[in-house]
PDB file of C-alpha atoms in Angstrom:
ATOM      1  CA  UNK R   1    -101.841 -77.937 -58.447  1.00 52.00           C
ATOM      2  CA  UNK R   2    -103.690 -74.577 -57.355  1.00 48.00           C
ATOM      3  CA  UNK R   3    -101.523 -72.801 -56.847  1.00 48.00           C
ATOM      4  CA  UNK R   4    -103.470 -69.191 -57.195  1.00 46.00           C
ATOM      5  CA  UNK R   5    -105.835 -71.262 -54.219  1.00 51.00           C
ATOM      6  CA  UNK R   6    -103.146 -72.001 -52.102  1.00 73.00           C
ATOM      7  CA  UNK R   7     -99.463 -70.221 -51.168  1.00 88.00           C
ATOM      8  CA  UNK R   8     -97.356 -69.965 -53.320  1.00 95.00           C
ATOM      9  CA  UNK R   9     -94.796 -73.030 -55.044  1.00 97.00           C
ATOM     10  CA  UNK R  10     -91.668 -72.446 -53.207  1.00 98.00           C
ATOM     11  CA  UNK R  11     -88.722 -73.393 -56.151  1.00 98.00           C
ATOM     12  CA  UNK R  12     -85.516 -74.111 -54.888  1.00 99.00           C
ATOM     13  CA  UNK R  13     -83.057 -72.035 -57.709  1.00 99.00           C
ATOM     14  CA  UNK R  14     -79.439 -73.618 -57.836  1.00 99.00           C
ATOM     15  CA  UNK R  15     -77.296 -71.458 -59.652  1.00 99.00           C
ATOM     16  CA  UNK R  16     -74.290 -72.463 -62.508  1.00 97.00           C
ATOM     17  CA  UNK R  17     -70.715 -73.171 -62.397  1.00 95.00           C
ATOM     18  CA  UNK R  18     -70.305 -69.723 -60.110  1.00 96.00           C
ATOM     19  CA  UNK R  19     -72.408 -71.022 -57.520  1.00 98.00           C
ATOM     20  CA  UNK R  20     -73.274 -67.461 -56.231  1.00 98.00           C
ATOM     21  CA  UNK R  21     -77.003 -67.287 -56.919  1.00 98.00           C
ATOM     22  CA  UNK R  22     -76.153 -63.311 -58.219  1.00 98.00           C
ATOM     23  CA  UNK R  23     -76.545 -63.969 -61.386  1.00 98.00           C
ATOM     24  CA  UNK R  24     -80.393 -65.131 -61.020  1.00 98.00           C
ATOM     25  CA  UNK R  25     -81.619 -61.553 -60.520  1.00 98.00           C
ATOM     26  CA  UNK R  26     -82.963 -60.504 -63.606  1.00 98.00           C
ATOM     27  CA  UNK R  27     -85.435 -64.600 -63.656  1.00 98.00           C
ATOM     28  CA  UNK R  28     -86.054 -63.604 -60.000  1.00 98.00           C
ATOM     29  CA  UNK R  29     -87.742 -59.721 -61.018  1.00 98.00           C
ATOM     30  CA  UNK R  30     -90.419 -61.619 -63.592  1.00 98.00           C
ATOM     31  CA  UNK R  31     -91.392 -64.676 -61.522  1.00 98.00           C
ATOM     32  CA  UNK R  32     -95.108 -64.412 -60.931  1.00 97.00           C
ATOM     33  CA  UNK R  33     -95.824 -64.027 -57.304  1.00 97.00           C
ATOM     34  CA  UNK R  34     -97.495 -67.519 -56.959  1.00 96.00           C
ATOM     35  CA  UNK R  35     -93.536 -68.608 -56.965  1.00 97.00           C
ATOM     36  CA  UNK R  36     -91.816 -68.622 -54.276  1.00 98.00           C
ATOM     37  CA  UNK R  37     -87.950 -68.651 -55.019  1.00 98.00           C
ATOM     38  CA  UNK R  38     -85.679 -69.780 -52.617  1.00 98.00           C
ATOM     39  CA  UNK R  39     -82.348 -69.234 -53.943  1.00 99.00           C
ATOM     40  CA  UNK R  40     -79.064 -71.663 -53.289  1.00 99.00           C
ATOM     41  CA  UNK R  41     -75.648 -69.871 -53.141  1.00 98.00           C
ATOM     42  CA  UNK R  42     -72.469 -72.970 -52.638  1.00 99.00           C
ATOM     43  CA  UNK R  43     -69.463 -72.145 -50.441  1.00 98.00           C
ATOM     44  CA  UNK R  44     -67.179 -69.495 -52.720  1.00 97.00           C
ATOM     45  CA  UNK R  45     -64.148 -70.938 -50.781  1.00 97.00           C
ATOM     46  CA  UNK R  46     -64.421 -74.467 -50.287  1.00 97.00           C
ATOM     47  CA  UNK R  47     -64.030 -77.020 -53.651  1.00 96.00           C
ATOM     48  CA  UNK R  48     -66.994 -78.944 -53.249  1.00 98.00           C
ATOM     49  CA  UNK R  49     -67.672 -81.778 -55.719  1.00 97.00           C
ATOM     50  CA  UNK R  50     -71.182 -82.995 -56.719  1.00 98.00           C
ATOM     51  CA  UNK R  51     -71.079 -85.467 -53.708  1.00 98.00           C
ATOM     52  CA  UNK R  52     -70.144 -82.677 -51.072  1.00 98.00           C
ATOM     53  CA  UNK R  53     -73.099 -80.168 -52.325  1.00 99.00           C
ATOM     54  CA  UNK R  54     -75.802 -83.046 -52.131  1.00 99.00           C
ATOM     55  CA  UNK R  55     -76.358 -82.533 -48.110  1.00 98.00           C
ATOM     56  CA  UNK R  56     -75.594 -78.984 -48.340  1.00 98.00           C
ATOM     57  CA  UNK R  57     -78.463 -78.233 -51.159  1.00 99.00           C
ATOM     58  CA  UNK R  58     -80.844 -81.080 -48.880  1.00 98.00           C
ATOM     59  CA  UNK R  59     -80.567 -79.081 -45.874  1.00 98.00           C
ATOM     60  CA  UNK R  60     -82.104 -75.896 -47.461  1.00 97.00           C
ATOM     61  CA  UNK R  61     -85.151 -77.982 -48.788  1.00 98.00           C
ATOM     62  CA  UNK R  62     -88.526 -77.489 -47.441  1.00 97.00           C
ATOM     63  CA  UNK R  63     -89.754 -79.789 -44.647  1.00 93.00           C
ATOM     64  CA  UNK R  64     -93.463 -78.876 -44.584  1.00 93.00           C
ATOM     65  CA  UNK R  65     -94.503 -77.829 -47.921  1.00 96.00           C
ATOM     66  CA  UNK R  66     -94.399 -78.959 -51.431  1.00 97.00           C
ATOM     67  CA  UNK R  67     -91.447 -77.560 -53.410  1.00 98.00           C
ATOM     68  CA  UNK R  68     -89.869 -78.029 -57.006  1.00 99.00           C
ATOM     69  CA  UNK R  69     -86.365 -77.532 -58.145  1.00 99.00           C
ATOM     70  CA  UNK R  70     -85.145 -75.074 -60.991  1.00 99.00           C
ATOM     71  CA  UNK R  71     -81.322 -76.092 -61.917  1.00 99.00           C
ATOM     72  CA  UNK R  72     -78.773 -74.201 -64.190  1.00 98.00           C
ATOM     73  CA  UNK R  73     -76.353 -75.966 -65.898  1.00 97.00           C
ATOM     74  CA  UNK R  74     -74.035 -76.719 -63.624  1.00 98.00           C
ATOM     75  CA  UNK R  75     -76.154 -77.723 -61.072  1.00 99.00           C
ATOM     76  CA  UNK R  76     -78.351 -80.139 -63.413  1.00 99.00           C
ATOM     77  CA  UNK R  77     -76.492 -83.206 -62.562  1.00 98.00           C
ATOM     78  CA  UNK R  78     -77.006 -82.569 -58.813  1.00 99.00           C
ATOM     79  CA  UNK R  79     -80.902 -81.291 -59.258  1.00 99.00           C
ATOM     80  CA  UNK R  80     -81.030 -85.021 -60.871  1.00 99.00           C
ATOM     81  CA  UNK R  81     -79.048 -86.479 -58.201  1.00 99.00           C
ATOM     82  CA  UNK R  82     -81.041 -85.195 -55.433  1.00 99.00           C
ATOM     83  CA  UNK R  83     -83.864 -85.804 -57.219  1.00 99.00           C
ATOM     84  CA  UNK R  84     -83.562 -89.173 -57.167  1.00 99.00           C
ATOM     85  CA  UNK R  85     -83.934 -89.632 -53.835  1.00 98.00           C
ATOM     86  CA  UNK R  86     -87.062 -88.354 -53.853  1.00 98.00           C
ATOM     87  CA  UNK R  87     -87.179 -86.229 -51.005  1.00 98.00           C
ATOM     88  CA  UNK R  88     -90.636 -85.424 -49.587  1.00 97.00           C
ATOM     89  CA  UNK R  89     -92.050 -82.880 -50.920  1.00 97.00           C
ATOM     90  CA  UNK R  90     -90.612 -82.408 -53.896  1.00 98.00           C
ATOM     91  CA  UNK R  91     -93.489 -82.114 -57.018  1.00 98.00           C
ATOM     92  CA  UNK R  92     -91.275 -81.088 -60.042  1.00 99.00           C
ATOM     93  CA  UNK R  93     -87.465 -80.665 -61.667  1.00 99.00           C
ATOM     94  CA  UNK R  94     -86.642 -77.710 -64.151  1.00 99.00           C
ATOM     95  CA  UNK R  95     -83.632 -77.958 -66.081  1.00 99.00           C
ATOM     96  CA  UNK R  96     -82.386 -75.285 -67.685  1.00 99.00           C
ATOM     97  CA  UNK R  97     -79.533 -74.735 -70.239  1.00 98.00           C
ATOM     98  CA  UNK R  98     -78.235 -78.124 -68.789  1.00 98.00           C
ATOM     99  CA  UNK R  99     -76.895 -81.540 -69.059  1.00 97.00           C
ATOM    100  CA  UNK R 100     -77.090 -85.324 -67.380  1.00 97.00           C
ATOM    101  CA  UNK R 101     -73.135 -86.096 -68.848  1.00 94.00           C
ATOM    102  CA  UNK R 102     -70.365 -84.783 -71.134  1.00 85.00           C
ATOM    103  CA  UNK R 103     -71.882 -81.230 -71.244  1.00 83.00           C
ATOM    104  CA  UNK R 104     -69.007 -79.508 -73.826  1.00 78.00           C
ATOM    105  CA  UNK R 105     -68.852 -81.730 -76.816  1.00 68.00           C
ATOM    106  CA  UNK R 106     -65.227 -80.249 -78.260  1.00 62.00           C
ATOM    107  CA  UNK R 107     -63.840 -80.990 -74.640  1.00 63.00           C
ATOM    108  CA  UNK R 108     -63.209 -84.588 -74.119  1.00 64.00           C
ATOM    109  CA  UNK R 109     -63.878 -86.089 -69.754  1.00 61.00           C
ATOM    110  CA  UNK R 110     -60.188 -87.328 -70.091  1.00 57.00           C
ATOM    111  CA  UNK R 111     -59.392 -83.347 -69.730  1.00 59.00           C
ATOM    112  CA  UNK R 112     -60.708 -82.964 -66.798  1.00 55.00           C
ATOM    113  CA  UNK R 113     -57.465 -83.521 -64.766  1.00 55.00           C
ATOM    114  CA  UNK R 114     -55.883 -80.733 -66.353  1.00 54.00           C
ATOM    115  CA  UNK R 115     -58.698 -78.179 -64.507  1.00 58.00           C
ATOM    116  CA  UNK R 116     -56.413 -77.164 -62.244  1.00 52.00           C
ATOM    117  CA  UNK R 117     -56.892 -73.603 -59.864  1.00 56.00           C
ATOM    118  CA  UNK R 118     -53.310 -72.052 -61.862  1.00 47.00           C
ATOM    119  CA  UNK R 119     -55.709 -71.920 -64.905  1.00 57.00           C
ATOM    120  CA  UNK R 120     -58.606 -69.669 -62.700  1.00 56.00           C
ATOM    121  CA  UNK R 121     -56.325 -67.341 -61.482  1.00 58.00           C
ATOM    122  CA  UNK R 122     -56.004 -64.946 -64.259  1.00 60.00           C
ATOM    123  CA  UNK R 123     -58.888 -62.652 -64.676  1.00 62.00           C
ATOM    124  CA  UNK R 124     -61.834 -64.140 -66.600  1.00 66.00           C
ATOM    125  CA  UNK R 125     -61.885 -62.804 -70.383  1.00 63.00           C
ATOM    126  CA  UNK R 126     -65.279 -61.187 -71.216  1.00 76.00           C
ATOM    127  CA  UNK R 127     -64.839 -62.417 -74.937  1.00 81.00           C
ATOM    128  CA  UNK R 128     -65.001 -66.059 -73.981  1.00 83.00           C
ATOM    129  CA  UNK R 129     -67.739 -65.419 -71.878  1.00 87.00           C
ATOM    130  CA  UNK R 130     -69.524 -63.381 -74.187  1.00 89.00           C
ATOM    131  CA  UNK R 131     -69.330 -65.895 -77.091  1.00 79.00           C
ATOM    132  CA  UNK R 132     -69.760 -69.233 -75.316  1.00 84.00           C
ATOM    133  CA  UNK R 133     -72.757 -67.746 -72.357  1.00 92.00           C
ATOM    134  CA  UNK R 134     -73.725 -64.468 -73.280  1.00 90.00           C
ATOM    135  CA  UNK R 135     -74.512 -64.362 -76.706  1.00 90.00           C
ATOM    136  CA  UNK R 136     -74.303 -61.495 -79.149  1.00 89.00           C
ATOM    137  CA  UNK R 137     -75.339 -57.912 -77.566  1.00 90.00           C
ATOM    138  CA  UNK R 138     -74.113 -59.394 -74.276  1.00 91.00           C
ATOM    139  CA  UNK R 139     -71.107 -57.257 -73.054  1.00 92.00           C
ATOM    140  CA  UNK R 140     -73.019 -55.920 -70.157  1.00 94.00           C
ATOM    141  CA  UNK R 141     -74.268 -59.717 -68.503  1.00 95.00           C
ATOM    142  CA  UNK R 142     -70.410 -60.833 -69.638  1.00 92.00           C
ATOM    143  CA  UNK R 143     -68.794 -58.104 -67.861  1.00 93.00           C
ATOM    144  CA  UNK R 144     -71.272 -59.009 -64.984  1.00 95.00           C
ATOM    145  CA  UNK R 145     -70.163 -62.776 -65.109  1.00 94.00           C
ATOM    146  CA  UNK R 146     -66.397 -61.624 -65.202  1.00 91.00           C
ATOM    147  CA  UNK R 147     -66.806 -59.510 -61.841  1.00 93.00           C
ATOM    148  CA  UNK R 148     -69.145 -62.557 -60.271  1.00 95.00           C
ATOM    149  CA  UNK R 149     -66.279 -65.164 -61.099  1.00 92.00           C
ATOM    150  CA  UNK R 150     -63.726 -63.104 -59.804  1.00 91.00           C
ATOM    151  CA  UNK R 151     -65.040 -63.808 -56.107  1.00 93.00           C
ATOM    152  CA  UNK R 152     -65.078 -67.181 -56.320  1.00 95.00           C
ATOM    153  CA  UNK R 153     -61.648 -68.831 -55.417  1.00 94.00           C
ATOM    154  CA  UNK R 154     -59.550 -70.648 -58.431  1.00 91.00           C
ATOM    155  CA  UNK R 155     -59.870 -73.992 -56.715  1.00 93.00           C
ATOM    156  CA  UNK R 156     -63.458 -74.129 -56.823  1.00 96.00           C
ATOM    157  CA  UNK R 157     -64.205 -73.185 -59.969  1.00 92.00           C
ATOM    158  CA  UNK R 158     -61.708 -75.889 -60.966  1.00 91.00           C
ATOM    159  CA  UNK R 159     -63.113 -78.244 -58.949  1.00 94.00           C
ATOM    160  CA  UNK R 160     -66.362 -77.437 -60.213  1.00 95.00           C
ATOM    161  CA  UNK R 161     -65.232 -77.767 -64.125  1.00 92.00           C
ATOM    162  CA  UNK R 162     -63.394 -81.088 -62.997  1.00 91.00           C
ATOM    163  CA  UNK R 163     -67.152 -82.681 -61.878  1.00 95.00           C
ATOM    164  CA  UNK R 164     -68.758 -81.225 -64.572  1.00 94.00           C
ATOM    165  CA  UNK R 165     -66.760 -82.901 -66.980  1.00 91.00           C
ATOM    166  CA  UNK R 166     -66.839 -86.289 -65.398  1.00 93.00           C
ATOM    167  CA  UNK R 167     -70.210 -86.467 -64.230  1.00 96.00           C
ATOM    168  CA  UNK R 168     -72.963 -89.187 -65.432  1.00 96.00           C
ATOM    169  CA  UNK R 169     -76.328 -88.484 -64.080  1.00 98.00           C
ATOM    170  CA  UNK R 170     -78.326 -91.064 -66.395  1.00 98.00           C
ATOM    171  CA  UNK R 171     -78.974 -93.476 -63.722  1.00 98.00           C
ATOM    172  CA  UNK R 172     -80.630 -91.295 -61.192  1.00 99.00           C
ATOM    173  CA  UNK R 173     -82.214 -88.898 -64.366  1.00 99.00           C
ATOM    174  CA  UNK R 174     -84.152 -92.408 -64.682  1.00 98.00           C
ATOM    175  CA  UNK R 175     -85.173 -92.756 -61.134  1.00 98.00           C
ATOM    176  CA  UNK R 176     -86.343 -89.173 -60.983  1.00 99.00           C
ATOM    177  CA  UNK R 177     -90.523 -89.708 -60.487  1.00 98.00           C
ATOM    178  CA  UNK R 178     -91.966 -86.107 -60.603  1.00 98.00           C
ATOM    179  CA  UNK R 179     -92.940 -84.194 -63.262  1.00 99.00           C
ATOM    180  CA  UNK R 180     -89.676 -82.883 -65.200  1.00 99.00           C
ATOM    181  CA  UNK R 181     -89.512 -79.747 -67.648  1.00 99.00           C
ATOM    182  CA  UNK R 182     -85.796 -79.363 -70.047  1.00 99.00           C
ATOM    183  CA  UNK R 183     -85.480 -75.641 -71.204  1.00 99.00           C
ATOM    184  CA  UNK R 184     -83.130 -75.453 -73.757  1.00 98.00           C
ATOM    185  CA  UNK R 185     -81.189 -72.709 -75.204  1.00 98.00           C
ATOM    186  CA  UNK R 186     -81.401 -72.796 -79.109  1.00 97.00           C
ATOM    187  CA  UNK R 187     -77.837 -70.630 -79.658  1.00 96.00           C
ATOM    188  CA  UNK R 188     -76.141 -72.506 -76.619  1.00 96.00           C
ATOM    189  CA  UNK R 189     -72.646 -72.460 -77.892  1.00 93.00           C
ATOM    190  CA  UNK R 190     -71.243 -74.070 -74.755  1.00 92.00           C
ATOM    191  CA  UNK R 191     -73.705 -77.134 -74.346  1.00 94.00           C
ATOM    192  CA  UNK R 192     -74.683 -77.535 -78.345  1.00 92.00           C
ATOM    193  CA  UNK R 193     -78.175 -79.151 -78.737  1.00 93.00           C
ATOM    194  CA  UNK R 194     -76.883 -82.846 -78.021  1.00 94.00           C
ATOM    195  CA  UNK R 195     -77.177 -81.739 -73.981  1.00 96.00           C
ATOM    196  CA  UNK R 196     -80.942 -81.600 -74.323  1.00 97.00           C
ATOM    197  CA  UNK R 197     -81.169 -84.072 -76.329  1.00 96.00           C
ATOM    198  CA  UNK R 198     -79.998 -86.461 -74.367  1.00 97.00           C
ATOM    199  CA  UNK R 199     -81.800 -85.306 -71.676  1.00 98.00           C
ATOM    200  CA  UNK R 200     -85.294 -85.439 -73.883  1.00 98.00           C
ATOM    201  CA  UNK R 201     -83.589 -89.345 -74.944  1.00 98.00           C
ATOM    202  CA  UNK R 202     -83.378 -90.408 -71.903  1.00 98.00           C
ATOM    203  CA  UNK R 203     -86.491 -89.265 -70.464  1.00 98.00           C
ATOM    204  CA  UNK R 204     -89.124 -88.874 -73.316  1.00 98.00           C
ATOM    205  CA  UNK R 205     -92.159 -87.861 -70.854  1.00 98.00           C
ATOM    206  CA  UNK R 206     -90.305 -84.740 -70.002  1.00 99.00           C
ATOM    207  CA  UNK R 207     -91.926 -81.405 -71.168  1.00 98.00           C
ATOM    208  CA  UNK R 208     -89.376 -79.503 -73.483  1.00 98.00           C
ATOM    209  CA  UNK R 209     -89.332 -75.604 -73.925  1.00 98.00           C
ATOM    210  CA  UNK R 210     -86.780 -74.315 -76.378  1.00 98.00           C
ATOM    211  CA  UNK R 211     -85.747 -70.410 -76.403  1.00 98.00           C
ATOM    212  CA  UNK R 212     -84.316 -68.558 -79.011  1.00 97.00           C
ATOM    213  CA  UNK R 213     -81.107 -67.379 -76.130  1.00 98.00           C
ATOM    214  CA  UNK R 214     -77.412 -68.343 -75.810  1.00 96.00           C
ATOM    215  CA  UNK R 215     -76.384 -70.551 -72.994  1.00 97.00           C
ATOM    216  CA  UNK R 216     -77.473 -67.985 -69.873  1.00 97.00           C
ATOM    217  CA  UNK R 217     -81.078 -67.983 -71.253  1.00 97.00           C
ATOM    218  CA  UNK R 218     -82.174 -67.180 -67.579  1.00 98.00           C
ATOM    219  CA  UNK R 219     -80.348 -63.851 -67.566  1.00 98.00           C
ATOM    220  CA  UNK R 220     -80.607 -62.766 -71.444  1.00 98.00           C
ATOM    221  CA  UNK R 221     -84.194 -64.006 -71.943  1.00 98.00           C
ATOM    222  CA  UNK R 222     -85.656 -63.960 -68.356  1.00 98.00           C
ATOM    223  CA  UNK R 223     -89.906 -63.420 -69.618  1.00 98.00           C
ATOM    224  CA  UNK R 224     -89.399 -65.993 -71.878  1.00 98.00           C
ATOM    225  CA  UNK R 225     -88.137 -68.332 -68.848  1.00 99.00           C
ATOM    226  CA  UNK R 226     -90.728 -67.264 -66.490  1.00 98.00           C
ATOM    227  CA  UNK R 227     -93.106 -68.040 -68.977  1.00 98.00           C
ATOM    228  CA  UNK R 228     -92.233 -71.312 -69.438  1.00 98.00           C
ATOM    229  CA  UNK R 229     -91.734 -72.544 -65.830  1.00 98.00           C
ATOM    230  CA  UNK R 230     -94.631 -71.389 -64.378  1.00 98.00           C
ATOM    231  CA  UNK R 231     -97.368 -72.395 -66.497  1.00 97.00           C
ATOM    232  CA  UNK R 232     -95.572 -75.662 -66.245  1.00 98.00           C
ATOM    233  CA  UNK R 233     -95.173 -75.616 -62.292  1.00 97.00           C
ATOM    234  CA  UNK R 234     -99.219 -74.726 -62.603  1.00 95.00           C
ATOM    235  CA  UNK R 235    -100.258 -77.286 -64.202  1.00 94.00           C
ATOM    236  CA  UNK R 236     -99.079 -79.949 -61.724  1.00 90.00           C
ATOM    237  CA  UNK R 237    -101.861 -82.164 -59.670  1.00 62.00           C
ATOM    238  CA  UNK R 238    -101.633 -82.309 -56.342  1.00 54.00           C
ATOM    239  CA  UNK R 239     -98.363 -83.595 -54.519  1.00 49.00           C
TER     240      UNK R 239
END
């Protein structure tokens, strides 16, 4: 695909278990300008599942033009999903810092009941955040995370954890027929490498980027991102 002949990719960004989009901005000031991002924010008050946010996600997609979709971990398993219906249009999947099932090896699916909203009400720590997302030298993006969260209602972000836990995205992931890219965060203390490798398992003609970040690689190593998408999203034939 020309893209530097024609206007520009539009990429559809879903966001991670807050849903917001906010936390994209730093990826969003490096994109080149033959990207077009088109960013995703999910209801902050109602719990959605995987199932609700498919036609919700499907009515912001392009009707006229090509398109591809850039997921963050949360939103992998419904980038897949919707994927694999194959909407028109659609000419590539990026999935970043992600998973297809069982994303947190030390916590078990049969958990996920006990993701209830009393456990979201307290203020979110910035030491969990900064050791499982941030990374080392990341007070400033956890205390950013922390304020992000705090906007978001308990119930959602439960529900949210409860479908992330539970969620098996290996069928469609092998219905999926456009080009896909896995970026991978090599000091992803939340996922652990076994999250992109499965996804590289289960779909061995996927490109596969791996950057030296923790588990928010789009906000602590945004260049590197940007320069892995987009010579990926250029290299694409015609839709």
């Amino acid at each position: 695909m020309d893209m530097q002949a024609t206007q520009p990719l539009r990429c559809i960004l879903l966001p991670g278990l807050d849903g917001t989009g906010q936390l994209f901005e730093r990826f969003l000031a490096v994109l080149p300008p033959d990207l077009a991002p088109d960013v995703v924010a999910y209801p902050a008050d109602r719990p959605l599942g995987y199932d609700d946010l498919i036609p919700l996600v499907e009515a912001r997609l392009p009707r006229d033009e090509p398109f591809a979709i850039v997921a963050e971990s949360f939103s992998g398993p419904l980038a897949i999903r919707i994927a694999a219906r194959r909407p028109p249009g659609l000419v590539a999947l990026v999935l970043v810092a992600t998973f297809v099932q069982h994303p947190v090896p030390w916590l078990p699916a049969a958990l996920a009941p006990l993701a209830r909203p009393f456990l979201f009400r307290l203020p979110p720590f910035v030491a969990p955040i900064r050791w499982f997302l941030a990374g080392e030298n990341g007070d400033e993006l956890a205390a950013e995370v922390a304020r992000v969260v705090r906007r978001v209602a308990p119930a959602v972000i439960a529900r949210r954890v409860r479908e992330a836990l539970t969620v098996d995205a290996r069928a469609e992931l092998a219905a999926v027929a456009v080009p896909i890219l896995i970026v991978s965060a090599r000091r992803d203390r939340l996922l652990g490498p076994g999250a992109a490798r499965s996804l590289a398992r289960l779909r061995p003609d996927a490109a596969h980027c791996e950057i030296d970040a923790p588990h928010m690689l789009l906000q602590r190593r945004p260049r590197e991102a940007a320069d892995a998408v987009a010579p990926f999203l250029r290299s694409l034939g015609p839709p």
